[in-house]
Short mmCIF file of C-alpha atoms in Angstrom, two decimals:
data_model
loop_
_atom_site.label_atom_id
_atom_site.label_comp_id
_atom_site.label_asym_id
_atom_site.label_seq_id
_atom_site.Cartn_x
_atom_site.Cartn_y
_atom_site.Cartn_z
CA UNK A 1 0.00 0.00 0.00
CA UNK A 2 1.01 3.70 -1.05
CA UNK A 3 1.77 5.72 2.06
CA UNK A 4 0.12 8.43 0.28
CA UNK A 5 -3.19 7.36 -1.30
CA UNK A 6 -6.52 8.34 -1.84
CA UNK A 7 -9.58 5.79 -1.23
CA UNK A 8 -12.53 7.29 -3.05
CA UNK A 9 -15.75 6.12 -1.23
CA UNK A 10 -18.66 8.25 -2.95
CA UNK A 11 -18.43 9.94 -6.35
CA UNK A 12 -22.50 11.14 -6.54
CA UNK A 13 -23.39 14.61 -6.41
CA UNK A 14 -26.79 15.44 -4.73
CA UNK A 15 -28.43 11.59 -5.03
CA UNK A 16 -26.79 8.29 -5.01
CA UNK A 17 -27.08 5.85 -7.38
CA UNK A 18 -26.49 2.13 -7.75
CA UNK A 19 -23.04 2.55 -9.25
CA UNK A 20 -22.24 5.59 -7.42
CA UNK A 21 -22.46 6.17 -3.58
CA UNK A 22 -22.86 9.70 -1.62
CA UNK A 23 -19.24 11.63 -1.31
CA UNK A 24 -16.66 10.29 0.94
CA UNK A 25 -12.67 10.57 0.19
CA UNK A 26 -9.75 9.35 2.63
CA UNK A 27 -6.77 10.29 2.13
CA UNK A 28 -4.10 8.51 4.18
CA UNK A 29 -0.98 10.69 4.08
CA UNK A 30 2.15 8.94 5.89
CA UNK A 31 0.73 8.88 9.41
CA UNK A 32 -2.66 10.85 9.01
CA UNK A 33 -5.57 9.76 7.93
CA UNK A 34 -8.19 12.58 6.13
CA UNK A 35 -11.45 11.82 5.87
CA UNK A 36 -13.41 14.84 3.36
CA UNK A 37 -16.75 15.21 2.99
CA UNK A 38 -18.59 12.16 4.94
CA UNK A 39 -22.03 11.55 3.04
CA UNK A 40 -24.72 9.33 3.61
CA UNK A 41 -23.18 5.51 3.56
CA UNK A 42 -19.18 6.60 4.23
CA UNK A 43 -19.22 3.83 6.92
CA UNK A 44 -20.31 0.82 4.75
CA UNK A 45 -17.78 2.77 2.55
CA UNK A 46 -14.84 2.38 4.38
CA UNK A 47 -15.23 -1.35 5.69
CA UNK A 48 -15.79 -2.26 1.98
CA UNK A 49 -12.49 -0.21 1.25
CA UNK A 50 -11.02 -1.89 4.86
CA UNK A 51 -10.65 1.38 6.49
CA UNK A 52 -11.58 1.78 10.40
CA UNK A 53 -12.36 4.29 12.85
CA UNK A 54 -8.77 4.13 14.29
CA UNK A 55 -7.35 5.18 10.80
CA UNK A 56 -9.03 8.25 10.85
CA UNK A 57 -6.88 11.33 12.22
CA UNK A 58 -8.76 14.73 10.74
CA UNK A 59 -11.89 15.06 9.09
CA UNK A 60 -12.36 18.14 6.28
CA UNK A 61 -15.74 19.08 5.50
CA UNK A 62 -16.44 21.76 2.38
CA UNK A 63 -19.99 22.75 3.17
CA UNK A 64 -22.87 21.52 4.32
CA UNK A 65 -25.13 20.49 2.13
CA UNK A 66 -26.50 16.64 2.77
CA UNK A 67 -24.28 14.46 0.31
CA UNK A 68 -21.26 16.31 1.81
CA UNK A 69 -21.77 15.93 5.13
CA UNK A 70 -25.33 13.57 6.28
CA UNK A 71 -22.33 10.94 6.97
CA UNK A 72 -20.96 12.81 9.70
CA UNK A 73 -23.12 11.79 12.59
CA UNK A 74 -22.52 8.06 11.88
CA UNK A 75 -18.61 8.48 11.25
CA UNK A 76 -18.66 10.18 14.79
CA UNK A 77 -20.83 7.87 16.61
CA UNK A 78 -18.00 4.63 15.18
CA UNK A 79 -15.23 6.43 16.54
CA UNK A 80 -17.30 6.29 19.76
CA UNK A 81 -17.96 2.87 18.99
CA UNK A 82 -14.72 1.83 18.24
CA UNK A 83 -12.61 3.43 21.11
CA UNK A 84 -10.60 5.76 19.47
CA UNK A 85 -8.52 7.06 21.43
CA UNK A 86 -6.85 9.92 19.67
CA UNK A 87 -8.62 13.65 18.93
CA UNK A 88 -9.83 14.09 15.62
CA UNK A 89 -9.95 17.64 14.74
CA UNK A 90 -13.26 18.46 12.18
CA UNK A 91 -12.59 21.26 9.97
CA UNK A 92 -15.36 22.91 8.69
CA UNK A 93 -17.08 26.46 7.64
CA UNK A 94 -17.30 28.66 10.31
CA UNK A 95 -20.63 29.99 8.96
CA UNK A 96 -21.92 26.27 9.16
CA UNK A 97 -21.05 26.34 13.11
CA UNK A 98 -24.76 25.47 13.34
CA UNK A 99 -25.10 22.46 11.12
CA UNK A 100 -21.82 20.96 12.41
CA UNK A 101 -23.69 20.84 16.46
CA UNK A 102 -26.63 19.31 14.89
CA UNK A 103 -24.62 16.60 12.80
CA UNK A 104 -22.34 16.24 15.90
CA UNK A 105 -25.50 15.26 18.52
CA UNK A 106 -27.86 14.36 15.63
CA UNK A 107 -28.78 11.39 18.23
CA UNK A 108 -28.29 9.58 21.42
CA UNK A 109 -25.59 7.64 21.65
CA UNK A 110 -22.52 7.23 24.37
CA UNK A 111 -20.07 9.97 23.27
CA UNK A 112 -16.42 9.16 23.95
CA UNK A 113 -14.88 10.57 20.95
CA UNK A 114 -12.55 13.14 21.17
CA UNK A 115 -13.75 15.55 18.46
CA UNK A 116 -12.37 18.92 18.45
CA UNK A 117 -14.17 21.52 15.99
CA UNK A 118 -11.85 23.50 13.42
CA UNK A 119 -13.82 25.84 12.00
CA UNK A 120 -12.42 27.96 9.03
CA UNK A 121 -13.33 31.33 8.00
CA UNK A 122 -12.00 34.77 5.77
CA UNK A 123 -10.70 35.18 2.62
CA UNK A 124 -7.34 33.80 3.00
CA UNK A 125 -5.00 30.64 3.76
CA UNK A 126 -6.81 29.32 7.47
CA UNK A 127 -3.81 27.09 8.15
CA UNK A 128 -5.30 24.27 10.37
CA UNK A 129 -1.97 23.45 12.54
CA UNK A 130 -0.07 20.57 11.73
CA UNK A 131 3.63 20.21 11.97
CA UNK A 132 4.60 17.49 9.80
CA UNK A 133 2.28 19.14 6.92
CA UNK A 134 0.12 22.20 6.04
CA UNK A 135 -3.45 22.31 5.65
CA UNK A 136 -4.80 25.31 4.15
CA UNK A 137 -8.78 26.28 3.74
CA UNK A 138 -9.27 28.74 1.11
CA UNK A 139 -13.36 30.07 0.32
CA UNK A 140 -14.71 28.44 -2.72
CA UNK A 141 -17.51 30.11 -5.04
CA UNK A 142 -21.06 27.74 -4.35
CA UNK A 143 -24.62 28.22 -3.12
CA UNK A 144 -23.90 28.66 0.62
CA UNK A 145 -20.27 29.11 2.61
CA UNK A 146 -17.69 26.58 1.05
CA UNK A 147 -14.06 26.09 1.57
CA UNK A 148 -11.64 23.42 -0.11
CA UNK A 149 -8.47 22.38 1.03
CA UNK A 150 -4.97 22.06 0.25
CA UNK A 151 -2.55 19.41 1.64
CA UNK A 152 1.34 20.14 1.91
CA UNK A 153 4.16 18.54 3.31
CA UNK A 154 7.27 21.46 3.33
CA UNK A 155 9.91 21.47 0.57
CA UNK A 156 12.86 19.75 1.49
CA UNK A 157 15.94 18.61 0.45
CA UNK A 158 17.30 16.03 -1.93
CA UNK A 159 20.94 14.77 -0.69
CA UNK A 160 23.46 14.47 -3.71
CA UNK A 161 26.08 11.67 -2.99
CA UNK A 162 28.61 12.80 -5.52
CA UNK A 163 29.03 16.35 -3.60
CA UNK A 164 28.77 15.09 -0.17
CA UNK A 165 31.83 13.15 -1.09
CA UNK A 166 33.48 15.59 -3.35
CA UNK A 167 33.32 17.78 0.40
CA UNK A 168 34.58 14.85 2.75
CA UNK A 169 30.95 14.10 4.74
CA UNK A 170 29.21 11.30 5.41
CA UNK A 171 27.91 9.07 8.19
CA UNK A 172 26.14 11.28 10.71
CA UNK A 173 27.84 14.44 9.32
CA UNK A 174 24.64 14.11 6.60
CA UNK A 175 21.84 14.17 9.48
CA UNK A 176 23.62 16.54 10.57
CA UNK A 177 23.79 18.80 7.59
CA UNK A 178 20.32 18.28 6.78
CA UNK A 179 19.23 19.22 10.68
CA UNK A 180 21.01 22.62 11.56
CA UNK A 181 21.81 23.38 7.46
CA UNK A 182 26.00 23.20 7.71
CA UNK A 183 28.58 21.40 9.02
CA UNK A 184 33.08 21.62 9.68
CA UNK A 185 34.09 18.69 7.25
CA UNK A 186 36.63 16.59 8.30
CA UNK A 187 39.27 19.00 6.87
CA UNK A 188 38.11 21.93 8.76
CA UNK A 189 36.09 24.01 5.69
CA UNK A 190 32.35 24.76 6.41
CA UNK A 191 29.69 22.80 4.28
CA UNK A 192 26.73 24.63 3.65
CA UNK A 193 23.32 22.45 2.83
CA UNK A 194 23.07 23.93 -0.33
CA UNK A 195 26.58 23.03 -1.54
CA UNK A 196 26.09 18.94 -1.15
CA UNK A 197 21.50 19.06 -2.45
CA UNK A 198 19.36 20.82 -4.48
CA UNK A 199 16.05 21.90 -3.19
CA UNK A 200 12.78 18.91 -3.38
CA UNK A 201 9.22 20.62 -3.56
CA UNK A 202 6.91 18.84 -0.88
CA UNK A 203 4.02 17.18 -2.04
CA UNK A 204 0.76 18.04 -2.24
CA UNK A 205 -2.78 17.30 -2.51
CA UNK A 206 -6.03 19.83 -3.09
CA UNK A 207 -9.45 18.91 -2.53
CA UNK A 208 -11.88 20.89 -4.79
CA UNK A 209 -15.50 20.30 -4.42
CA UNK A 210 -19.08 22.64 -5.03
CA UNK A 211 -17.85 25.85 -6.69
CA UNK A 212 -17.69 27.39 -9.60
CA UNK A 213 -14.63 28.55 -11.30
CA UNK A 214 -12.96 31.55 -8.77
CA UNK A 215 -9.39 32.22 -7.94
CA UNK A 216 -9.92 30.01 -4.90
CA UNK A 217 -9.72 26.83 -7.05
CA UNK A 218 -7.24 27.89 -9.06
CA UNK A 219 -4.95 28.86 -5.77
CA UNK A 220 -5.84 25.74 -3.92
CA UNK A 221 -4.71 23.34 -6.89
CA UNK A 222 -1.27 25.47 -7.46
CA UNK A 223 1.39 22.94 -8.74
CA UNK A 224 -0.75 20.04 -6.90
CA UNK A 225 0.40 16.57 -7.81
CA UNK A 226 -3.09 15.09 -6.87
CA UNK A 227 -5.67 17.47 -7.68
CA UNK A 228 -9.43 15.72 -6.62
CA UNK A 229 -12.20 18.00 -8.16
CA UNK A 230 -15.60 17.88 -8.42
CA UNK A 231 -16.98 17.83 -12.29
CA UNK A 232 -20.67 17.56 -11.72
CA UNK A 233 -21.51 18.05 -15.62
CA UNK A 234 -21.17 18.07 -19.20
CA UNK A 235 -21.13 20.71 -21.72
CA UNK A 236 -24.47 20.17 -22.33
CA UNK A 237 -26.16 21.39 -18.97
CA UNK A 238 -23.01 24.06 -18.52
CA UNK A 239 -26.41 26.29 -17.45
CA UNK A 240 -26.88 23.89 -14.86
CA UNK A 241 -23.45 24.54 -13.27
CA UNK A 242 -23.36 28.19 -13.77
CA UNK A 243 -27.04 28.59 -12.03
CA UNK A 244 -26.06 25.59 -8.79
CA UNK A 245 -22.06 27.01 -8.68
CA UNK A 246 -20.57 24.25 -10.11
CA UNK A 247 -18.27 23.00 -12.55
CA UNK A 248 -18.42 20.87 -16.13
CA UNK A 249 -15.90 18.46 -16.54
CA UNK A 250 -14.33 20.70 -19.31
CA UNK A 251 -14.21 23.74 -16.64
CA UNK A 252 -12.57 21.19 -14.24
CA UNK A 253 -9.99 20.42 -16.43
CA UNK A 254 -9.50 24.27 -17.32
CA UNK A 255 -9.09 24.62 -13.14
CA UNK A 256 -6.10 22.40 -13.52
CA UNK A 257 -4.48 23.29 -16.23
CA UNK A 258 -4.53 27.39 -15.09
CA UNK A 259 -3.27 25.81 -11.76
CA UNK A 260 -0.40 23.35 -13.65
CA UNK A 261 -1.66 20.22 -11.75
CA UNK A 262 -0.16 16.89 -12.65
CA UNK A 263 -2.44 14.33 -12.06
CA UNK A 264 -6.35 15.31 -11.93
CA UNK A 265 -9.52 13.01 -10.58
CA UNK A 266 -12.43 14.21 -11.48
CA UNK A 267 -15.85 13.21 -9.33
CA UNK A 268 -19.20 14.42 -7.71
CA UNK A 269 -21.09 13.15 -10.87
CA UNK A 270 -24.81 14.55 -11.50
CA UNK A 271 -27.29 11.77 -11.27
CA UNK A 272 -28.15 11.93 -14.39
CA UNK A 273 -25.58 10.60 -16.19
CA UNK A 274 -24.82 6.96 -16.62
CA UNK A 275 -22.00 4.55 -17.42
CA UNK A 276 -21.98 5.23 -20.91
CA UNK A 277 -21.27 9.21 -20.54
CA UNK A 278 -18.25 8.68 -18.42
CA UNK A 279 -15.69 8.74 -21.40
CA UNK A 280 -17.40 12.17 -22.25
CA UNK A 281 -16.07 13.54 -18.74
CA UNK A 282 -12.73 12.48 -19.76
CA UNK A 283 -12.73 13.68 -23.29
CA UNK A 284 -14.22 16.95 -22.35
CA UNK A 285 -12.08 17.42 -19.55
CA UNK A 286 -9.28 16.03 -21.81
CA UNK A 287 -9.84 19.22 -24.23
CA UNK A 288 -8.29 21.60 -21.49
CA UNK A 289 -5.93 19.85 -19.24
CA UNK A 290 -3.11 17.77 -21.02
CA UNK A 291 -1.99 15.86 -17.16
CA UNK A 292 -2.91 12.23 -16.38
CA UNK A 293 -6.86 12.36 -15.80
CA UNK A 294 -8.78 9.97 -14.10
CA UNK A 295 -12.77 9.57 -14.11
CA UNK A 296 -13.20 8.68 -10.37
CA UNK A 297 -15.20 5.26 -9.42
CA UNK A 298 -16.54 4.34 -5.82
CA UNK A 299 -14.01 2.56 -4.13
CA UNK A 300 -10.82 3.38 -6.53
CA UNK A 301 -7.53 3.73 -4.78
CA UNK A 302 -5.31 6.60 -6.41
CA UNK A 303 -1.62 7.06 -5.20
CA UNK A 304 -0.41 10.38 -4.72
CA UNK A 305 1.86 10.62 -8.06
CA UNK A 306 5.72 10.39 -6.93
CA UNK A 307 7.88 13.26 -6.76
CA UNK A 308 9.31 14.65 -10.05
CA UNK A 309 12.68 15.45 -8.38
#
């Protein structure tokens, strides 16, 4: 298994349908585990993907309309369930503060989870606190208060063998270099970081879903290697997206390609369409965005693409 993976558990917009559950992504990231968007059914969801209570470690919702968040209560109530022991910190908008109570104590049940509320609000980055990584919230464009969210690890470092040796270091001199940025070789000169690596962009992962097209989008998927976005229709209802604030799978793919995402999946499919229109998503999508594409299906497992450098 990828350490860095999506699991996509719902790919239906408003309704469900027999091929296509209610939204629901995890993303397991190294040690985290990121659950966006809970609808109805993400717990069936996850045991058919094998996923537990325990793996979850933050949960991101957008906004708070039903097939976005109705799973919510019942994810909440399993980490009761299942003893989790760990807090689980629930991003969401801060206009929504409302909803999120309601969904929290939708009904009785014997609370032990450790569920601490995140909510996100302005018109810039809302960094949400991590050390290891950076999640950002940044306001989308849709019918009611919606944010997506962007998922960094910091740039780094990629060690070149040929100049650590050309400058004498190795063994724990390296760990060394790459902790406090220099280090006395063994024949006294001074080793800077940048004389024995070249700089490695961190990773990173945007969540896109309800909006039309705004500079929020285009910001959140900036150089993303995984770029998940939703692509509720086809050129042929483009009214529709324009008059519910969201996108066409063409639109989508514009999205990325003004961002310069690599690798693009596109999901929260209207209702409407069935198994035969999905090469149209592609092909439409296609026309705009020249990365790897990929028509998401419930229960598809998509690795985070590797680094470049």
């Amino acid at each position: 298994m990828s350490a860095r993976e999506l699991t996509v558990l719902g790919t239906s917009s408003v309704v469900p349908t027999p091929r296509r559950n209610h939204n629901g992504y995890f993303l397991r990231w190294d040690g985290h585990g990121i659950l966006f968007d809970p609808g109805e059914g993400t717990q069936r969801q996850m045991r058919a993907a094998g996923l537990s209570a325990h793996d979850i470690t933050r949960i991101c919702i957008t906004h708070f309309h039903g097939d976005h968040s109705l799973g919510l209560p019942g994810t909440i109530q399993r980490i009761s369930r299942d003893g989790v022991p760990h807090r689980v910190p629930v991003a969401h908008p801060a206009q929504g503060a409302a909803y999120f109570e309601r969904l929290r104590h939708a009904t009785a049940f014997h609370d032990t989870a450790r569920i601490v509320p995140q909510p996100v609000a302005g018109d810039g980055a809302c960094p949400l606190g991590e050390t290891d990584l950076r999640i950002t919230a940044l306001p989308l464009e849709h019918s009611l208060p919606c944010y997506g969210y962007r998922i960094a690890e910091p740039d780094g470092w990629r060690m070149l063998p040929d100049r650590l040796a050309a400058h004498g270091v190795t063994g724990p001199l390296i760990s060394l270099l790459q902790r406090q940025g220099w280090v006395d070789a063994p024949d006294g000169h001074r080793v800077a970081l940048a004389d024995c690596a070249q700089p490695r962009p961190g990773q990173v992962m945007a969540f896109v879903m309800d909006t039309a097209d705004c500079p929020g989008a285009v910001e959140l998927a900036r150089g993303a290697d995984l770029l998940v976005i939703e692509s509720t229709y086809l050129d042929s209802e483009e009214h529709l997206a324009a008059s519910h604030g969201h996108l066409t799978a063409r639109q989508a793919g514009r999205v990325a390609a003004r961002a310069g995402a690599r690798s693009v999946v596109l999901t929260h499919i209207s209702e409407r369409y069935g198994a035969e229109h999905d090469p149209l998503f592609l092909e439409q999508a296609a026309q705009e965005f020249d990365g790897t594409l990929t028509l998401a299906q419930d229960l598809d497992r998509v690795p985070v693409p590797a680094r470049t450098g």
